[in-house]
Short mmCIF file of C-alpha atoms in Angstrom, two decimals:
data_model
loop_
_atom_site.label_atom_id
_atom_site.label_comp_id
_atom_site.label_asym_id
_atom_site.label_seq_id
_atom_site.Cartn_x
_atom_site.Cartn_y
_atom_site.Cartn_z
CA UNK G 15 -2.55 -1.26 -22.06
CA UNK G 16 0.02 -2.82 -19.80
CA UNK G 17 3.46 -1.89 -18.58
CA UNK G 18 4.83 -4.59 -20.74
CA UNK G 19 3.03 -4.74 -24.04
CA UNK G 20 4.07 -1.79 -26.09
CA UNK G 21 6.60 -2.50 -28.80
CA UNK G 22 7.75 0.99 -29.69
CA UNK G 23 7.60 4.38 -28.05
CA UNK G 24 5.58 5.66 -30.97
CA UNK G 25 3.02 2.89 -30.62
CA UNK G 26 2.88 3.45 -26.91
CA UNK G 27 2.39 7.13 -27.37
CA UNK G 28 -0.38 6.72 -29.94
CA UNK G 29 -2.19 4.22 -27.79
CA UNK G 30 -1.89 6.25 -24.64
CA UNK G 31 -2.90 9.52 -26.24
CA UNK G 32 -5.78 7.76 -27.91
CA UNK G 33 -7.00 6.30 -24.66
CA UNK G 34 -6.74 9.14 -22.27
CA UNK G 35 -5.79 12.27 -24.11
CA UNK G 36 -2.95 12.73 -21.66
CA UNK G 37 0.79 12.74 -21.86
CA UNK G 38 2.44 9.37 -22.01
CA UNK G 39 3.12 8.33 -18.46
CA UNK G 40 6.62 7.78 -17.17
CA UNK G 41 5.85 4.20 -16.26
CA UNK G 42 4.70 3.38 -19.75
CA UNK G 43 7.76 5.04 -21.24
CA UNK G 44 9.96 3.03 -18.97
CA UNK G 45 8.48 -0.29 -19.91
CA UNK G 46 8.65 -0.61 -23.60
CA UNK G 47 10.43 -3.93 -23.70
CA UNK G 48 9.04 -6.45 -26.14
CA UNK G 49 7.20 -9.54 -24.92
CA UNK G 50 10.23 -11.79 -25.39
CA UNK G 51 12.38 -9.56 -23.28
CA UNK G 52 9.71 -9.60 -20.62
CA UNK G 53 9.44 -13.36 -20.63
CA UNK G 54 13.19 -13.68 -20.34
CA UNK G 55 13.37 -11.23 -17.47
CA UNK G 56 10.61 -12.68 -15.36
CA UNK G 57 11.64 -16.31 -15.40
CA UNK G 58 11.30 -17.75 -11.94
CA UNK G 59 9.85 -14.85 -10.05
CA UNK G 60 6.71 -14.45 -12.12
CA UNK G 61 4.30 -15.89 -9.56
CA UNK G 62 5.70 -13.56 -6.90
CA UNK G 63 5.53 -10.58 -9.24
CA UNK G 64 1.89 -11.36 -10.01
CA UNK G 65 1.15 -11.58 -6.30
CA UNK G 66 2.81 -8.21 -5.63
CA UNK G 67 0.92 -6.57 -8.50
CA UNK G 68 -2.39 -8.03 -7.35
CA UNK G 69 -1.94 -6.81 -3.77
CA UNK G 70 -1.15 -3.35 -5.13
CA UNK G 71 -4.16 -3.58 -7.45
CA UNK G 72 -6.40 -4.41 -4.48
CA UNK G 73 -5.22 -1.28 -2.69
CA UNK G 74 -5.68 0.87 -5.81
CA UNK G 75 -9.24 -0.41 -6.27
CA UNK G 76 -9.98 0.48 -2.67
CA UNK G 77 -8.52 3.97 -3.17
CA UNK G 78 -10.78 4.48 -6.20
CA UNK G 79 -13.80 3.54 -4.08
CA UNK G 80 -12.61 5.81 -1.25
CA UNK G 81 -12.36 8.82 -3.57
CA UNK G 82 -15.78 7.94 -4.96
CA UNK G 83 -17.14 8.06 -1.43
CA UNK G 84 -15.44 11.42 -0.90
CA UNK G 85 -16.71 12.85 -4.16
CA UNK G 86 -20.29 11.76 -3.43
CA UNK G 87 -20.22 12.83 0.22
CA UNK G 88 -21.22 16.43 -0.58
CA UNK G 89 -18.54 17.39 1.97
CA UNK G 90 -15.99 18.48 -0.64
CA UNK G 91 -16.23 21.95 -2.15
CA UNK G 92 -14.41 23.11 -5.24
CA UNK G 93 -11.46 23.11 -5.78
CA UNK G 94 -11.05 20.13 -3.43
CA UNK G 95 -13.73 18.20 -5.27
CA UNK G 96 -11.85 18.59 -8.56
CA UNK G 97 -8.65 17.54 -6.88
CA UNK G 98 -10.28 14.40 -5.51
CA UNK G 99 -11.66 13.51 -8.92
CA UNK G 100 -8.25 14.07 -10.54
CA UNK G 101 -6.51 11.88 -7.95
CA UNK G 102 -9.17 9.22 -8.36
CA UNK G 103 -8.42 9.31 -12.09
CA UNK G 104 -4.75 8.60 -11.38
CA UNK G 105 -5.68 5.64 -9.22
CA UNK G 106 -7.88 4.34 -12.04
CA UNK G 107 -4.91 4.58 -14.41
CA UNK G 108 -2.72 2.76 -11.88
CA UNK G 109 -5.36 0.04 -11.50
CA UNK G 110 -5.76 -0.37 -15.27
CA UNK G 111 -2.06 -0.72 -15.87
CA UNK G 112 -1.58 -3.10 -12.90
CA UNK G 113 -4.48 -5.30 -14.05
CA UNK G 114 -3.28 -5.52 -17.62
CA UNK G 115 0.24 -6.28 -16.46
CA UNK G 116 -1.07 -9.13 -14.28
CA UNK G 117 -2.92 -10.46 -17.33
CA UNK G 118 0.17 -10.07 -19.49
CA UNK G 119 2.14 -12.18 -17.00
CA UNK G 120 -0.50 -14.89 -17.17
CA UNK G 121 -2.24 -14.08 -13.88
CA UNK G 122 -5.79 -13.21 -12.97
CA UNK G 123 -6.24 -9.64 -11.75
CA UNK G 124 -8.21 -9.19 -8.52
CA UNK G 125 -11.46 -7.28 -8.92
CA UNK G 126 -13.00 -4.58 -6.76
CA UNK G 127 -14.94 -5.71 -3.69
CA UNK G 128 -18.70 -5.36 -3.82
CA UNK G 129 -18.53 -3.33 -0.62
CA UNK G 130 -15.77 -1.53 1.25
CA UNK G 131 -15.87 -1.01 4.99
CA UNK G 132 -14.96 2.70 5.19
CA UNK G 133 -15.23 4.68 8.44
CA UNK G 134 -18.16 6.66 7.05
CA UNK G 135 -19.39 7.72 10.49
CA UNK G 136 -16.12 9.56 11.13
CA UNK G 137 -16.31 11.62 7.94
CA UNK G 138 -18.36 14.70 8.73
CA UNK G 139 -16.40 17.58 7.21
CA UNK G 140 -14.22 18.40 4.23
CA UNK G 141 -11.15 18.18 6.47
CA UNK G 142 -12.17 14.68 7.62
CA UNK G 143 -12.41 13.50 4.02
CA UNK G 144 -9.06 15.06 3.08
CA UNK G 145 -7.44 13.57 6.18
CA UNK G 146 -8.84 10.15 5.32
CA UNK G 147 -7.51 10.44 1.75
CA UNK G 148 -4.12 11.67 3.00
CA UNK G 149 -3.79 8.62 5.28
CA UNK G 150 -4.51 6.28 2.39
CA UNK G 151 -2.03 8.04 0.12
CA UNK G 152 0.69 7.99 2.78
CA UNK G 153 0.05 4.30 3.33
CA UNK G 154 0.18 3.72 -0.41
CA UNK G 155 3.61 5.32 -0.64
CA UNK G 156 4.87 3.04 2.14
CA UNK G 157 3.25 0.03 0.51
CA UNK G 158 4.89 0.67 -2.88
CA UNK G 159 8.18 1.37 -1.15
CA UNK G 160 7.84 -2.03 0.51
CA UNK G 161 7.07 -3.65 -2.85
CA UNK G 162 9.85 -2.13 -4.97
CA UNK G 163 12.67 -4.38 -3.67
CA UNK G 164 10.57 -7.54 -3.98
CA UNK G 165 10.00 -7.65 -7.73
CA UNK G 166 11.88 -10.24 -9.76
CA UNK G 167 11.51 -8.05 -12.83
CA UNK G 168 13.29 -4.74 -12.33
CA UNK G 169 11.10 -3.04 -14.91
CA UNK G 170 8.16 -3.73 -12.64
CA UNK G 171 10.08 -2.30 -9.69
CA UNK G 172 10.64 0.84 -11.75
CA UNK G 173 6.97 1.01 -12.64
CA UNK G 174 6.00 0.65 -8.97
CA UNK G 175 8.39 3.48 -8.13
CA UNK G 176 6.71 5.59 -10.78
CA UNK G 177 3.32 5.05 -9.12
CA UNK G 178 4.92 5.73 -5.73
CA UNK G 179 6.03 9.15 -6.98
CA UNK G 180 2.51 10.03 -8.06
CA UNK G 181 0.97 8.96 -4.76
CA UNK G 182 3.59 10.90 -2.81
CA UNK G 183 2.52 14.02 -4.71
CA UNK G 184 -1.12 13.35 -3.79
CA UNK G 185 -0.13 13.00 -0.16
CA UNK G 186 1.83 16.27 -0.15
CA UNK G 187 -0.96 18.21 -1.85
CA UNK G 188 -3.56 16.83 0.56
CA UNK G 189 -1.38 17.78 3.54
CA UNK G 190 -0.97 21.27 2.09
CA UNK G 191 -4.74 21.55 1.68
CA UNK G 192 -5.15 20.54 5.32
CA UNK G 193 -2.75 23.26 6.43
CA UNK G 194 -0.10 20.76 7.43
CA UNK G 195 3.58 20.86 6.51
CA UNK G 196 3.27 19.37 3.03
CA UNK G 197 6.51 17.41 3.03
CA UNK G 198 7.26 16.44 6.63
CA UNK G 199 10.56 14.64 6.12
CA UNK G 200 13.36 13.88 3.71
CA UNK G 201 12.71 10.14 3.65
CA UNK G 202 9.70 7.89 3.43
CA UNK G 203 9.49 4.56 5.24
CA UNK F 81 32.84 10.87 5.47
CA UNK F 82 30.15 11.36 8.01
CA UNK F 83 26.81 9.82 7.16
CA UNK F 84 23.88 11.98 8.21
CA UNK F 85 21.89 10.29 10.97
CA UNK F 86 18.56 10.02 9.13
CA UNK F 87 20.31 8.57 6.13
CA UNK F 88 21.98 6.00 8.30
CA UNK F 89 18.64 5.20 9.91
CA UNK F 90 17.03 4.82 6.53
CA UNK F 91 19.61 2.54 5.02
CA UNK F 92 21.24 0.57 7.76
CA UNK F 93 19.33 -2.41 9.00
CA UNK F 94 19.82 -2.32 12.71
CA UNK F 95 20.61 -5.61 14.32
CA UNK F 96 19.99 -6.60 17.90
CA UNK F 97 16.88 -6.39 20.01
CA UNK F 98 14.79 -3.41 20.90
CA UNK F 99 14.91 -1.35 24.07
CA UNK F 100 11.60 -0.49 25.78
CA UNK F 101 8.61 -0.42 23.47
CA UNK F 102 6.67 2.80 22.85
CA UNK F 103 3.06 2.26 21.73
CA UNK F 104 2.47 5.88 20.77
CA UNK F 105 5.48 5.82 18.49
CA UNK F 106 4.08 2.54 17.20
CA UNK F 107 0.84 4.29 16.33
CA UNK F 108 2.79 6.71 14.12
CA UNK F 109 4.62 3.83 12.49
CA UNK F 110 1.30 2.10 11.83
CA UNK F 111 0.73 4.65 9.05
CA UNK F 112 3.03 2.40 7.00
CA UNK F 113 0.36 -0.28 7.16
CA UNK F 114 -2.54 2.08 6.32
CA UNK F 115 -2.78 1.21 2.63
CA UNK F 116 -3.85 -2.31 3.53
CA UNK F 117 -4.89 -2.56 7.18
CA UNK F 118 -7.24 -1.02 9.71
CA UNK F 119 -7.90 -2.00 13.30
CA UNK F 120 -11.58 -2.79 12.99
CA UNK F 121 -12.13 -3.45 9.27
CA UNK F 122 -10.93 -6.03 6.80
CA UNK F 123 -9.31 -4.30 3.84
CA UNK F 124 -6.58 -5.60 1.50
CA UNK F 125 -5.24 -7.13 4.71
CA UNK F 126 -7.22 -8.45 7.68
CA UNK F 127 -8.35 -6.38 10.67
CA UNK F 128 -5.86 -6.03 13.51
CA UNK F 129 -8.30 -5.90 16.45
CA UNK F 130 -7.71 -9.06 18.46
CA UNK F 131 -4.42 -9.81 16.70
CA UNK F 132 -2.33 -10.70 19.75
CA UNK F 133 -3.09 -14.28 20.72
CA UNK F 134 -4.93 -15.27 17.57
CA UNK F 135 -3.87 -17.91 15.09
CA UNK F 136 -2.46 -16.61 11.80
CA UNK F 137 -5.06 -16.59 9.07
CA UNK F 138 -8.06 -16.94 11.35
CA UNK F 139 -10.27 -13.85 10.88
CA UNK F 140 -13.58 -15.30 9.65
CA UNK F 141 -14.57 -14.12 6.19
CA UNK F 142 -11.13 -12.72 5.28
CA UNK F 143 -9.64 -14.21 2.13
CA UNK F 144 -6.20 -15.39 3.30
CA UNK F 145 -3.66 -17.28 1.24
CA UNK F 146 -3.38 -20.99 2.00
CA UNK F 147 0.21 -20.28 2.98
CA UNK F 148 -0.89 -17.93 5.78
CA UNK F 149 -3.67 -20.25 6.95
CA UNK F 150 -1.33 -23.21 7.15
CA UNK F 151 1.60 -21.31 8.69
CA UNK F 152 0.67 -22.57 12.19
CA UNK F 153 1.81 -19.26 13.66
CA UNK F 154 0.11 -17.77 16.69
CA UNK F 155 0.60 -14.01 16.87
CA UNK F 156 2.59 -12.86 19.87
CA UNK F 157 5.56 -10.51 20.35
CA UNK F 158 7.99 -13.11 19.07
CA UNK F 159 6.14 -14.31 15.98
CA UNK F 160 5.12 -10.78 15.02
CA UNK F 161 8.68 -9.57 15.38
CA UNK F 162 9.86 -12.30 13.02
CA UNK F 163 7.04 -11.86 10.51
CA UNK F 164 7.18 -8.06 10.36
CA UNK F 165 10.94 -8.13 9.78
CA UNK F 166 10.53 -10.13 6.53
CA UNK F 167 6.93 -11.18 5.86
CA UNK F 168 7.70 -13.02 2.63
CA UNK F 169 10.57 -14.98 4.15
CA UNK F 170 8.60 -16.08 7.21
CA UNK F 171 5.43 -16.95 5.27
CA UNK F 172 6.58 -17.69 1.71
CA UNK F 173 3.68 -17.20 -0.68
CA UNK F 174 1.89 -14.66 1.52
CA UNK F 175 -0.13 -11.95 -0.20
CA UNK F 176 1.35 -9.41 2.21
CA UNK F 177 3.89 -8.45 -0.42
CA UNK F 178 5.73 -5.99 1.76
CA UNK F 179 9.47 -5.95 2.33
CA UNK F 180 9.11 -5.50 6.08
CA UNK F 181 10.08 -3.28 8.98
CA UNK F 182 13.88 -3.58 9.22
CA UNK F 183 14.48 -1.85 12.56
CA UNK F 184 13.95 -3.91 15.72
CA UNK F 185 12.87 -0.88 17.74
CA UNK F 186 10.26 0.05 15.13
CA UNK F 187 8.87 -3.49 15.22
CA UNK F 188 8.74 -3.48 19.02
CA UNK F 189 6.91 -0.15 19.03
CA UNK F 190 4.47 -1.34 16.36
CA UNK F 191 3.74 -4.53 18.28
CA UNK F 192 3.23 -2.55 21.51
CA UNK F 193 0.72 -0.41 19.63
CA UNK F 194 -1.08 -3.42 18.15
CA UNK F 195 -1.36 -4.96 21.63
CA UNK F 196 -2.63 -1.73 23.16
CA UNK F 197 -5.03 -1.09 20.27
CA UNK F 198 -6.72 -4.40 21.04
CA UNK F 199 -8.42 -2.72 23.98
CA UNK F 200 -9.17 0.55 22.15
CA UNK F 201 -12.87 1.54 21.80
CA UNK F 202 -12.66 0.76 18.07
CA UNK F 203 -11.95 -2.86 18.93
CA UNK F 204 -14.65 -3.17 21.60
CA UNK F 205 -17.63 -2.80 19.28
CA UNK F 206 -19.28 -6.09 18.35
#
């Protein structure tokens, strides 16, 4: 599936439900333009859009690996473990849709690194793992915020904003779990 | 109509140069970079230990764009201030697809932090 492939809402819905058993995501709903419309809209800025998507994809792939590390660390107890697995699932969905959109635009999606250099030595408690995840999610919100105005194709900007919203929720929930003020300010930067 | 201060801060790009730079405020601001960067590890972006004084695109083993490698920039207060304001305008084709840090004071504080962090314990390990 990609942000850009699905011809009709019904087709999108069937495909999405078939793949994940979940509700159709907002991003997919938002991006139901046909291929021709896409091609017309992305004239000129396509190479830049591919680059933005690939940088975001690289960060999503790292987040998936980070949650994997957290889930396997034996430091997370339920319900935090379930939460981490759920959030990891969201990042996998983000990565899938970013990769297929890159392909759709004629680019080559980046792949996960063989090894990530995580600060494993500093993760010795559940709170450490949650703090580590919260930092990544906060950074991801800032990163998407910094990507939104750069897209040539406004549908892609909308899709990035949709992912941003999801990652902001992760960040707030992780802060809440850590006993911090869940939403520390009215604006993100 | 009066514009609330935070709103103004969020939406108005402040011109002019920064006052004194505050590294500890810069450390807070560095959370904006945390999806892609760390001091001592290469991630989506290169490590920042040793940044001040090094040539752009010169961390061994990091997969830079050709555009960054051939930018001929050397990172100091001036070049960082320019780059961080509009990365994609200063190095067209860069994979740091990030709109930038619009406020001069924020950039100055970030750069002060990056300079100070260069001598942090994290950056001293081999």
